[in-house]
Amino acid sequence: MTAPSRPVVGVAALSAGFGDRTALRDVSLALEAHAVTAIIGPSGCGKSTLLRCLNRMHELGAGAWVRGRVTLDGDDLYGPDVDAVQVRRRIGMVFQRPNPFPTLSIRDNVAAGLDLNGFARAERDDRVEAALKQAALWNEVADRLNRSALALSGGQQQRLCIARALAVEPEVLLMDEPASALDPIATARVEELIHELKDRLTLIVVTHNMQQAARISTRTAFLYMGELVEYDRTEALFTNPKERRTEDYVTGKFG
Amino acid sequence: MGTSLPARRRLARRRLERTGDTLYRDALAAFGMSVAAALGIVAAESAKLAAPALRRFGIAFVGSTQWDPTADRFGALPFLAGTVLTSAEALALALPVGLGAAIFLSEMAPARLRAMVRFPIEMLAAIPSVIVGLWGLFVLAPIMRTRVEPLLARTGLPILSGTPVGVGLLAAGVVLAVMVLPTLTSLSLDVVGAVDRAQREGLYALGATRWEVIRRGVLPAAKSGLFGATVLALGRALGETMAVAMVVGNSPDMPHSLLATGGTLASVIANEFTEAVSDLHEAALAELGLVLLALTLLLSIGGRLLLRRSVR
C-alpha cells in the first residue's frame, strides 16, 4: 500500500463496538488531505462505525466503546482534555437519509451550526449564502430562503444538509452513504459536488456502491468484518487488488 | 365468446371483496359517528335537566357570583373561577416537573433506569382519586396550613392572602398536580422519545452540546405532541371531581385568593346533587355540568387551533 502524500486524519489501532460486540478491529490508516477517500465494504463490515469514530459520534450510542487513536493534523481527538463537541465542529458529517430540521426555514437550517456559535446577523447571512453556493443549491433556493426545508426535494434536502455542514467551515467532511436514498439524477449532483468540494476540504465517503467509489474517490479503503483488508489508490484497488478478498468483493463475487 | 370460467370466478370474488370493503367502511363510519352522537346525547340530556335553570337565569347564570340554594339564587362564576384557578395551578406545578422528568429520562438517564421508572409512573396514574383525596385531606392539608400557607401569605400578594386553613383552592391545585403528573410525564416521555434520532444526530454532528440538542432539536420537534399532552392533562384536571371535593373546602363564595376555600364545577355537582333542596337547585347543578362541558370543548377546540398554527 502506498502512503498518502499529505495525511491529515490518522487512525491507529482503532477498535470499536457496542457492549460485547466488536464492530471494528485494529484498523490503522492515514487519510489524505484535500482528497476524497472512499470506504467500501458489505453491510455490517464496520465502515459506518469507522466513520463515526472519526468525529466521535460513535460514542453517543448506548454501550459504545472505542480503543486506539484518531488524530486530526496531529491533534489526538480522543485525548483527555479534548471535548467531543469541539471535534465535531472541526469534522462535519452528512447522513444517509437527509435530515433537515423540519421546524426551521431553509436559511435557519443552513445557519443552525452558526447559531450554536452565535454569529452576528450580517455575517450569518453571508455565510449562509456562501455555504448554499458551495453546495450548489443557491440558485434553486435563493428566492425562498424563508420557506420550510421540508418543501425541498430529497436531493435538495441532502444538498441542504451538506450546506449546513459546510457553513461552520469544517476541515473534514464525513459522508455516510450520502446518495443511497436519492434518485440517479440527485445522486449525480451530489457526486459532482463531492468533486468540487475536495479543493476546500478533506472528504471521507462511506458507500456500498463500488461504481460510486470508483467515480468519486482518489483512495479507497476496503473493510470486511470489522477489519481493514486493503487501502490503496482507488484505481489500483479496483484494477489490481492485492488481496484475494478485495478482488472477490470488487468483482462482485460476494457482498 | 363469453369469458372463461376462472376469469368469471375472479370477477365474482372481486365483487364480494368490494361488498366487504363497503360494509367495513360503513361499520367504521358508524363507530366514528357514535362518538360524536354520545357527546350530543350528553349535552342534550344535561340541557333538558337544566331547562328550568336555563329559563330562569339565561346566560347571566355564567356571570353571577351568587350561589344560595335556600334563596333560589344560582350563579356559576365562583365555581368556574375555582375550576380555572385550581387547574391552572395544577398545570403550573406539574408541567415543569413532568417535562423535566421526561427529558431527563429520555435524553440523559441510562435505558435501564428509564425502564425501571416507567412502570411506577404509570402505576401512579392508576391510584383511585379518592385515595389521592384522602392523602390531600390528612397529609397535605395540615402541611399546607402549618408550613406552606403562612409562608405564602407573607409575600403580601392579594392572590395569596388570607388565613391559612389547609383545605382550599391551593391544596386542591396541588392534589390535581399530583393526579395529572403521571399522565403528563408518561405522555411527554412518549412524545420526546418519538423524536427522530436523525434529528438529534444532525445537531450533534454540527457540534451541539447535549443541552443544545434538547433545546434546538428535541423540544421543537416534540412541541406539538407536548402541547397535546398538556391539553389532555388540563382536561383531566378540569373534570376531576372526587379528590378535589375532598380538599377544596366546598364553599360557594367567590374566591378572592388561592388560600380561600372554594369549589369547582365538578366538585359542587358531586357534593350537592344528591341533596338538592329544590328542582331549581338540581337544574342549576345540571347547568354547571353544561358549563363544564362547554369549557372542556372550548379548550380542546382552542388547543387544536393553536396546534395547527404552530405546526404550520
Tab-separated table of N, CA and C in Angstrom, chain A residues 76-220:
chain	number	residue	atom	x	y	z
A	76	ASP	N	-4.630	14.666	18.976
A	76	ASP	CA	-5.311	13.433	19.376
A	76	ASP	C	-6.778	13.755	19.674
A	77	LEU	N	-7.703	13.219	18.869
A	77	LEU	CA	-9.120	13.553	19.037
A	77	LEU	C	-9.732	12.886	20.259
A	78	TYR	N	-9.075	11.858	20.778
A	78	TYR	CA	-9.601	11.190	21.968
A	78	TYR	C	-8.755	11.507	23.194
A	79	GLY	N	-7.982	12.597	23.115
A	79	GLY	CA	-7.141	12.989	24.249
A	79	GLY	C	-7.971	13.340	25.467
A	80	PRO	N	-7.319	13.319	26.647
A	80	PRO	CA	-8.075	13.521	27.897
A	80	PRO	C	-8.753	14.892	27.998
A	81	ASP	N	-8.180	15.954	27.429
A	81	ASP	CA	-8.831	17.269	27.578
A	81	ASP	C	-9.601	17.651	26.324
A	82	VAL	N	-9.794	16.700	25.416
A	82	VAL	CA	-10.487	17.061	24.177
A	82	VAL	C	-11.991	16.885	24.358
A	83	ASP	N	-12.720	17.938	23.984
A	83	ASP	CA	-14.181	17.922	24.074
A	83	ASP	C	-14.730	17.410	22.742
A	84	ALA	N	-15.581	16.375	22.826
A	84	ALA	CA	-16.154	15.798	21.601
A	84	ALA	C	-16.889	16.859	20.787
A	85	VAL	N	-17.498	17.834	21.484
A	85	VAL	CA	-18.234	18.900	20.805
A	85	VAL	C	-17.295	19.700	19.892
A	86	GLN	N	-16.077	19.970	20.392
A	86	GLN	CA	-15.100	20.714	19.580
A	86	GLN	C	-14.647	19.886	18.377
A	87	VAL	N	-14.493	18.582	18.587
A	87	VAL	CA	-14.104	17.700	17.486
A	87	VAL	C	-15.132	17.775	16.367
A	88	ARG	N	-16.409	17.738	16.754
A	88	ARG	CA	-17.475	17.720	15.750
A	88	ARG	C	-17.607	19.056	15.039
A	89	ARG	N	-17.076	20.123	15.642
A	89	ARG	CA	-17.098	21.394	14.923
A	89	ARG	C	-16.007	21.437	13.868
A	90	ARG	N	-14.948	20.629	14.039
A	90	ARG	CA	-13.876	20.599	13.039
A	90	ARG	C	-14.138	19.547	11.971
A	91	ILE	N	-14.925	18.525	12.328
A	91	ILE	CA	-15.197	17.434	11.392
A	91	ILE	C	-16.701	17.315	11.213
A	92	GLY	N	-17.199	17.765	10.070
A	92	GLY	CA	-18.639	17.758	9.822
A	92	GLY	C	-19.110	16.401	9.336
A	93	MET	N	-20.443	16.242	9.298
A	93	MET	CA	-20.970	14.949	8.886
A	93	MET	C	-22.287	15.112	8.135
A	94	VAL	N	-22.450	14.278	7.094
A	94	VAL	CA	-23.694	14.222	6.335
A	94	VAL	C	-24.180	12.778	6.393
A	95	PHE	N	-25.488	12.617	6.589
A	95	PHE	CA	-26.014	11.283	6.863
A	95	PHE	C	-26.667	10.657	5.632
A	96	GLN	N	-26.964	9.387	5.781
A	96	GLN	CA	-27.571	8.626	4.683
A	96	GLN	C	-28.923	9.209	4.276
A	97	ARG	N	-29.778	9.413	5.273
A	97	ARG	CA	-31.089	9.970	4.993
A	97	ARG	C	-31.011	11.476	5.248
A	98	PRO	N	-31.424	12.307	4.290
A	98	PRO	CA	-31.388	13.756	4.531
A	98	PRO	C	-32.152	14.072	5.818
A	99	ASN	N	-31.528	14.845	6.717
A	99	ASN	CA	-32.208	15.149	7.980
A	99	ASN	C	-32.252	16.644	8.276
A	100	PRO	N	-32.871	17.429	7.366
A	100	PRO	CA	-33.031	18.856	7.678
A	100	PRO	C	-33.907	19.010	8.915
A	101	PHE	N	-33.765	20.131	9.622
A	101	PHE	CA	-34.600	20.361	10.799
A	101	PHE	C	-35.972	20.829	10.328
A	102	PRO	N	-37.009	20.050	10.620
A	102	PRO	CA	-38.319	20.285	9.994
A	102	PRO	C	-38.981	21.587	10.421
A	103	THR	N	-38.659	22.086	11.616
A	103	THR	CA	-39.343	23.302	12.059
A	103	THR	C	-38.628	24.568	11.594
A	104	LEU	N	-37.468	24.405	10.951
A	104	LEU	CA	-36.694	25.589	10.563
A	104	LEU	C	-36.824	25.874	9.067
A	105	SER	N	-36.634	27.160	8.717
A	105	SER	CA	-36.617	27.553	7.313
A	105	SER	C	-35.319	27.074	6.670
A	106	ILE	N	-35.256	27.216	5.341
A	106	ILE	CA	-34.044	26.840	4.623
A	106	ILE	C	-32.844	27.622	5.177
A	107	ARG	N	-33.041	28.940	5.357
A	107	ARG	CA	-31.944	29.779	5.857
A	107	ARG	C	-31.502	29.303	7.235
A	108	ASP	N	-32.480	29.089	8.130
A	108	ASP	CA	-32.126	28.732	9.507
A	108	ASP	C	-31.519	27.337	9.594
A	109	ASN	N	-31.889	26.465	8.653
A	109	ASN	CA	-31.251	25.157	8.608
A	109	ASN	C	-29.759	25.294	8.350
A	110	VAL	N	-29.429	26.098	7.336
A	110	VAL	CA	-28.009	26.261	6.996
A	110	VAL	C	-27.278	26.944	8.141
A	111	ALA	N	-27.979	27.857	8.816
A	111	ALA	CA	-27.330	28.626	9.876
A	111	ALA	C	-27.331	27.907	11.218
A	112	ALA	N	-27.918	26.713	11.267
A	112	ALA	CA	-28.076	26.031	12.570
A	112	ALA	C	-26.745	25.893	13.303
A	113	GLY	N	-25.710	25.502	12.574
A	113	GLY	CA	-24.401	25.348	13.205
A	113	GLY	C	-23.802	26.684	13.602
A	114	LEU	N	-24.100	27.732	12.776
A	114	LEU	CA	-23.600	29.074	13.098
A	114	LEU	C	-24.260	29.590	14.362
A	115	ASP	N	-25.570	29.304	14.497
A	115	ASP	CA	-26.304	29.792	15.665
A	115	ASP	C	-25.770	29.185	16.962
A	116	LEU	N	-25.235	27.966	16.854
A	116	LEU	CA	-24.651	27.351	18.043
A	116	LEU	C	-23.436	28.142	18.503
A	117	ASN	N	-22.786	28.823	17.535
A	117	ASN	CA	-21.601	29.599	17.870
A	117	ASN	C	-21.894	31.083	18.025
A	118	GLY	N	-23.155	31.482	17.811
A	118	GLY	CA	-23.538	32.873	17.989
A	118	GLY	C	-22.907	33.839	17.011
A	119	PHE	N	-23.186	33.653	15.721
A	119	PHE	CA	-22.664	34.576	14.730
A	119	PHE	C	-23.529	35.824	14.622
A	120	ALA	N	-22.906	36.956	14.276
A	120	ALA	CA	-23.648	38.202	14.086
A	120	ALA	C	-24.511	38.094	12.830
A	121	ARG	N	-25.607	38.843	12.855
A	121	ARG	CA	-26.622	38.777	11.800
A	121	ARG	C	-26.020	38.883	10.388
A	122	ALA	N	-25.198	39.917	10.170
A	122	ALA	CA	-24.696	40.183	8.819
A	122	ALA	C	-23.817	39.041	8.338
A	123	GLU	N	-22.916	38.634	9.212
A	123	GLU	CA	-22.002	37.566	8.836
A	123	GLU	C	-22.762	36.263	8.604
A	124	ARG	N	-23.816	36.101	9.408
A	124	ARG	CA	-24.633	34.893	9.299
A	124	ARG	C	-25.205	34.763	7.895
A	125	ASP	N	-25.824	35.833	7.390
A	125	ASP	CA	-26.430	35.768	6.059
A	125	ASP	C	-25.382	35.491	4.981
A	126	ASP	N	-24.219	36.140	5.129
A	126	ASP	CA	-23.158	35.920	4.141
A	126	ASP	C	-22.724	34.456	4.118
A	127	ARG	N	-22.585	33.908	5.308
A	127	ARG	CA	-22.099	32.530	5.354
A	127	ARG	C	-23.149	31.537	4.886
A	128	VAL	N	-24.408	31.868	5.125
A	128	VAL	CA	-25.479	31.007	4.611
A	128	VAL	C	-25.413	30.996	3.088
A	129	GLU	N	-25.276	32.185	2.509
A	129	GLU	CA	-25.218	32.271	1.047
A	129	GLU	C	-24.001	31.510	0.515
A	130	ALA	N	-22.853	31.721	1.144
A	130	ALA	CA	-21.631	31.048	0.687
A	130	ALA	C	-21.783	29.527	0.766
A	131	ALA	N	-22.349	29.051	1.884
A	131	ALA	CA	-22.486	27.602	2.047
A	131	ALA	C	-23.445	27.025	1.022
A	132	LEU	N	-24.549	27.746	0.759
A	132	LEU	CA	-25.510	27.257	-0.232
A	132	LEU	C	-24.895	27.248	-1.626
A	133	LYS	N	-24.027	28.232	-1.911
A	133	LYS	CA	-23.356	28.241	-3.213
A	133	LYS	C	-22.385	27.064	-3.315
A	134	GLN	N	-21.640	26.834	-2.230
A	134	GLN	CA	-20.706	25.696	-2.249
A	134	GLN	C	-21.445	24.381	-2.430
A	135	ALA	N	-22.658	24.304	-1.893
A	135	ALA	CA	-23.423	23.066	-2.002
A	135	ALA	C	-24.242	23.027	-3.284
A	136	ALA	N	-24.014	23.994	-4.176
A	136	ALA	CA	-24.695	24.059	-5.480
A	136	ALA	C	-26.213	24.064	-5.323
A	137	LEU	N	-26.681	24.786	-4.300
A	137	LEU	CA	-28.116	24.830	-4.061
A	137	LEU	C	-28.657	26.257	-4.135
A	138	TRP	N	-27.743	27.235	-4.140
A	138	TRP	CA	-28.138	28.638	-4.031
A	138	TRP	C	-29.139	29.040	-5.114
A	139	ASN	N	-28.848	28.670	-6.360
A	139	ASN	CA	-29.724	29.111	-7.468
A	139	ASN	C	-31.146	28.577	-7.321
A	140	GLU	N	-31.270	27.428	-6.669
A	140	GLU	CA	-32.604	26.830	-6.556
A	140	GLU	C	-33.402	27.385	-5.378
A	141	VAL	N	-32.726	27.939	-4.378
A	141	VAL	CA	-33.459	28.346	-3.177
A	141	VAL	C	-33.325	29.829	-2.832
A	142	ALA	N	-32.551	30.586	-3.624
A	142	ALA	CA	-32.264	31.978	-3.264
A	142	ALA	C	-33.534	32.789	-3.035
A	143	ASP	N	-34.607	32.475	-3.793
A	143	ASP	CA	-35.828	33.274	-3.677
A	143	ASP	C	-36.791	32.715	-2.640
A	144	ARG	N	-36.418	31.682	-1.921
A	144	ARG	CA	-37.343	31.146	-0.911
A	144	ARG	C	-36.606	30.642	0.326
A	145	LEU	N	-35.694	31.483	0.808
A	145	LEU	CA	-34.892	31.095	1.967
A	145	LEU	C	-35.724	30.964	3.233
A	146	ASN	N	-36.881	31.630	3.248
A	146	ASN	CA	-37.701	31.587	4.469
A	146	ASN	C	-38.709	30.453	4.467
A	147	ARG	N	-38.747	29.715	3.365
A	147	ARG	CA	-39.690	28.591	3.301
A	147	ARG	C	-39.146	27.407	4.101
A	148	SER	N	-40.065	26.505	4.452
A	148	SER	CA	-39.663	25.328	5.219
A	148	SER	C	-38.725	24.444	4.401
A	149	ALA	N	-37.760	23.869	5.082
A	149	ALA	CA	-36.806	22.981	4.416
A	149	ALA	C	-37.494	21.736	3.877
A	150	LEU	N	-38.654	21.415	4.437
A	150	LEU	CA	-39.348	20.204	4.005
A	150	LEU	C	-39.995	20.378	2.631
A	151	ALA	N	-40.058	21.634	2.149
A	151	ALA	CA	-40.634	21.862	0.830
A	151	ALA	C	-39.675	21.450	-0.284
A	152	LEU	N	-38.425	21.149	0.079
A	152	LEU	CA	-37.432	20.777	-0.940
A	152	LEU	C	-37.534	19.288	-1.283
A	153	SER	N	-37.021	18.937	-2.462
A	153	SER	CA	-36.981	17.527	-2.843
A	153	SER	C	-35.901	16.806	-2.033
A	154	GLY	N	-35.910	15.477	-2.092
A	154	GLY	CA	-34.932	14.702	-1.336
A	154	GLY	C	-33.497	15.076	-1.669
A	155	GLY	N	-33.215	15.223	-2.963
A	155	GLY	CA	-31.867	15.578	-3.380
A	155	GLY	C	-31.476	16.969	-2.893
A	156	GLN	N	-32.448	17.897	-2.977
A	156	GLN	CA	-32.178	19.253	-2.481
A	156	GLN	C	-31.966	19.254	-0.974
A	157	GLN	N	-32.760	18.424	-0.280
A	157	GLN	CA	-32.604	18.336	1.176
A	157	GLN	C	-31.211	17.836	1.536
A	158	GLN	N	-30.712	16.871	0.760
A	158	GLN	CA	-29.386	16.354	1.069
A	158	GLN	C	-28.326	17.434	0.818
A	159	ARG	N	-28.490	18.205	-0.274
A	159	ARG	CA	-27.527	19.284	-0.515
A	159	ARG	C	-27.660	20.373	0.553
A	160	LEU	N	-28.893	20.547	1.073
A	160	LEU	CA	-29.088	21.485	2.177
A	160	LEU	C	-28.300	21.012	3.402
A	161	CYS	N	-28.349	19.711	3.646
A	161	CYS	CA	-27.611	19.165	4.792
A	161	CYS	C	-26.101	19.325	4.581
A	162	ILE	N	-25.666	19.211	3.314
A	162	ILE	CA	-24.244	19.440	3.016
A	162	ILE	C	-23.901	20.907	3.267
A	163	ALA	N	-24.790	21.820	2.822
A	163	ALA	CA	-24.571	23.250	3.058
A	163	ALA	C	-24.507	23.544	4.553
A	164	ARG	N	-25.382	22.898	5.309
A	164	ARG	CA	-25.431	23.087	6.760
A	164	ARG	C	-24.109	22.678	7.394
A	165	ALA	N	-23.556	21.553	6.894
A	165	ALA	CA	-22.274	21.098	7.431
A	165	ALA	C	-21.144	22.036	7.013
A	166	LEU	N	-21.222	22.566	5.762
A	166	LEU	CA	-20.148	23.426	5.249
A	166	LEU	C	-20.141	24.789	5.920
A	167	ALA	N	-21.321	25.257	6.364
A	167	ALA	CA	-21.434	26.619	6.886
A	167	ALA	C	-20.504	26.867	8.071
A	168	VAL	N	-20.234	25.838	8.864
A	168	VAL	CA	-19.350	26.040	10.014
A	168	VAL	C	-17.883	25.842	9.629
A	169	GLU	N	-17.627	25.694	8.332
A	169	GLU	CA	-16.270	25.585	7.787
A	169	GLU	C	-15.429	24.514	8.475
A	170	PRO	N	-15.866	23.266	8.331
A	170	PRO	CA	-15.097	22.177	8.932
A	170	PRO	C	-13.842	21.888	8.105
A	171	GLU	N	-12.876	21.208	8.717
A	171	GLU	CA	-11.668	20.831	7.991
A	171	GLU	C	-11.881	19.531	7.228
A	172	VAL	N	-12.767	18.690	7.789
A	172	VAL	CA	-13.035	17.385	7.184
A	172	VAL	C	-14.547	17.213	7.108
A	173	LEU	N	-15.018	16.599	6.017
A	173	LEU	CA	-16.450	16.304	5.927
A	173	LEU	C	-16.635	14.796	5.754
A	174	LEU	N	-17.367	14.208	6.687
A	174	LEU	CA	-17.654	12.780	6.620
A	174	LEU	C	-19.023	12.591	5.977
A	175	MET	N	-19.123	11.659	5.052
A	175	MET	CA	-20.402	11.411	4.409
A	175	MET	C	-20.724	9.922	4.502
A	176	ASP	N	-21.874	9.635	5.123
A	176	ASP	CA	-22.267	8.243	5.337
A	176	ASP	C	-23.315	7.856	4.296
A	177	GLU	N	-22.895	7.206	3.239
A	177	GLU	CA	-23.789	6.841	2.129
A	177	GLU	C	-24.667	8.024	1.715
A	178	PRO	N	-24.058	9.140	1.309
A	178	PRO	CA	-24.827	10.373	1.139
A	178	PRO	C	-25.835	10.319	-0.003
A	179	ALA	N	-25.711	9.361	-0.891
A	179	ALA	CA	-26.599	9.350	-2.057
A	179	ALA	C	-27.483	8.114	-2.119
A	180	SER	N	-27.408	7.266	-1.092
A	180	SER	CA	-28.106	5.982	-1.241
A	180	SER	C	-29.622	6.134	-1.147
A	181	ALA	N	-30.104	7.260	-0.596
A	181	ALA	CA	-31.549	7.460	-0.524
A	181	ALA	C	-32.047	8.336	-1.669
A	182	LEU	N	-31.172	8.620	-2.653
A	182	LEU	CA	-31.531	9.581	-3.700
A	182	LEU	C	-31.701	8.901	-5.057
A	183	ASP	N	-32.427	9.566	-5.956
A	183	ASP	CA	-32.591	9.038	-7.309
A	183	ASP	C	-31.309	9.294	-8.112
A	184	PRO	N	-31.175	8.679	-9.295
A	184	PRO	CA	-29.914	8.774	-10.048
A	184	PRO	C	-29.489	10.204	-10.378
A	185	ILE	N	-30.450	11.063	-10.699
A	185	ILE	CA	-30.077	12.442	-11.059
A	185	ILE	C	-29.559	13.186	-9.838
A	186	ALA	N	-30.259	13.039	-8.729
A	186	ALA	CA	-29.819	13.694	-7.494
A	186	ALA	C	-28.480	13.120	-7.045
A	187	THR	N	-28.288	11.806	-7.261
A	187	THR	CA	-27.018	11.168	-6.924
A	187	THR	C	-25.874	11.794	-7.720
A	188	ALA	N	-26.116	11.976	-9.025
A	188	ALA	CA	-25.079	12.563	-9.881
A	188	ALA	C	-24.698	13.957	-9.391
A	189	ARG	N	-25.696	14.731	-8.951
A	189	ARG	CA	-25.410	16.085	-8.481
A	189	ARG	C	-24.567	16.049	-7.213
A	190	VAL	N	-24.877	15.110	-6.316
A	190	VAL	CA	-24.105	15.016	-5.079
A	190	VAL	C	-22.672	14.582	-5.396
A	191	GLU	N	-22.522	13.656	-6.349
A	191	GLU	CA	-21.171	13.208	-6.705
A	191	GLU	C	-20.352	14.353	-7.314
A	192	GLU	N	-21.021	15.135	-8.171
A	192	GLU	CA	-20.383	16.301	-8.774
A	192	GLU	C	-19.890	17.244	-7.676
A	193	LEU	N	-20.770	17.433	-6.691
A	193	LEU	CA	-20.477	18.320	-5.580
A	193	LEU	C	-19.263	17.834	-4.795
A	194	ILE	N	-19.192	16.526	-4.587
A	194	ILE	CA	-18.059	15.946	-3.861
A	194	ILE	C	-16.751	16.285	-4.583
A	195	HIS	N	-16.800	16.182	-5.922
A	195	HIS	CA	-15.645	16.546	-6.739
A	195	HIS	C	-15.204	17.974	-6.493
A	196	GLU	N	-16.189	18.891	-6.494
A	196	GLU	CA	-15.859	20.317	-6.336
A	196	GLU	C	-15.339	20.609	-4.938
A	197	LEU	N	-15.883	19.893	-3.944
A	197	LEU	CA	-15.569	20.243	-2.558
A	197	LEU	C	-14.166	19.854	-2.131
A	198	LYS	N	-13.551	18.929	-2.841
A	198	LYS	CA	-12.263	18.456	-2.329
A	198	LYS	C	-11.175	19.517	-2.432
A	199	ASP	N	-11.418	20.596	-3.189
A	199	ASP	CA	-10.460	21.705	-3.182
A	199	ASP	C	-10.470	22.431	-1.845
A	200	ARG	N	-11.614	22.400	-1.159
A	200	ARG	CA	-11.754	23.156	0.092
A	200	ARG	C	-11.422	22.324	1.310
A	201	LEU	N	-11.814	21.078	1.281
A	201	LEU	CA	-11.637	20.282	2.496
A	201	LEU	C	-11.397	18.819	2.156
A	202	THR	N	-11.243	18.045	3.204
A	202	THR	CA	-10.973	16.626	3.064
A	202	THR	C	-12.285	15.875	3.184
A	203	LEU	N	-12.541	14.967	2.233
A	203	LEU	CA	-13.806	14.237	2.285
A	203	LEU	C	-13.571	12.761	2.497
A	204	ILE	N	-14.389	12.191	3.350
A	204	ILE	CA	-14.340	10.755	3.576
A	204	ILE	C	-15.764	10.234	3.382
A	205	VAL	N	-15.924	9.353	2.391
A	205	VAL	CA	-17.268	8.955	1.988
A	205	VAL	C	-17.441	7.447	2.154
A	206	VAL	N	-18.418	7.078	2.950
A	206	VAL	CA	-18.778	5.659	3.052
A	206	VAL	C	-19.790	5.344	1.967
A	207	THR	N	-19.566	4.253	1.247
A	207	THR	CA	-20.551	3.881	0.231
A	207	THR	C	-20.562	2.363	0.055
A	208	HIS	N	-21.724	1.838	-0.276
A	208	HIS	CA	-21.758	0.408	-0.594
A	208	HIS	C	-21.763	0.232	-2.113
A	209	ASN	N	-21.718	1.377	-2.806
A	209	ASN	CA	-21.794	1.381	-4.257
A	209	ASN	C	-20.378	1.503	-4.826
A	210	MET	N	-19.872	0.404	-5.370
A	210	MET	CA	-18.470	0.395	-5.805
A	210	MET	C	-18.221	1.310	-6.988
A	211	GLN	N	-19.199	1.382	-7.906
A	211	GLN	CA	-19.045	2.295	-9.035
A	211	GLN	C	-18.907	3.723	-8.540
A	212	GLN	N	-19.717	4.034	-7.517
A	212	GLN	CA	-19.642	5.382	-6.966
A	212	GLN	C	-18.262	5.631	-6.367
A	213	ALA	N	-17.758	4.674	-5.618
A	213	ALA	CA	-16.420	4.824	-5.032
A	213	ALA	C	-15.390	5.065	-6.130
A	214	ALA	N	-15.519	4.287	-7.205
A	214	ALA	CA	-14.564	4.428	-8.309
A	214	ALA	C	-14.669	5.807	-8.952
A	215	ARG	N	-15.890	6.315	-9.060
A	215	ARG	CA	-16.083	7.616	-9.720
A	215	ARG	C	-15.561	8.771	-8.892
A	216	ILE	N	-15.788	8.731	-7.573
A	216	ILE	CA	-15.568	9.947	-6.793
A	216	ILE	C	-14.249	9.991	-6.036
A	217	SER	N	-13.617	8.866	-5.767
A	217	SER	CA	-12.546	8.902	-4.775
A	217	SER	C	-11.165	8.818	-5.387
A	218	THR	N	-10.188	9.341	-4.647
A	218	THR	CA	-8.794	9.193	-5.031
A	218	THR	C	-8.199	7.967	-4.355
A	219	ARG	N	-8.647	7.691	-3.152
A	219	ARG	CA	-8.178	6.496	-2.455
A	219	ARG	C	-9.373	5.732	-1.910
A	220	THR	N	-9.233	4.428	-1.794
A	220	THR	CA	-10.333	3.609	-1.294
A	220	THR	C	-9.831	2.644	-0.228
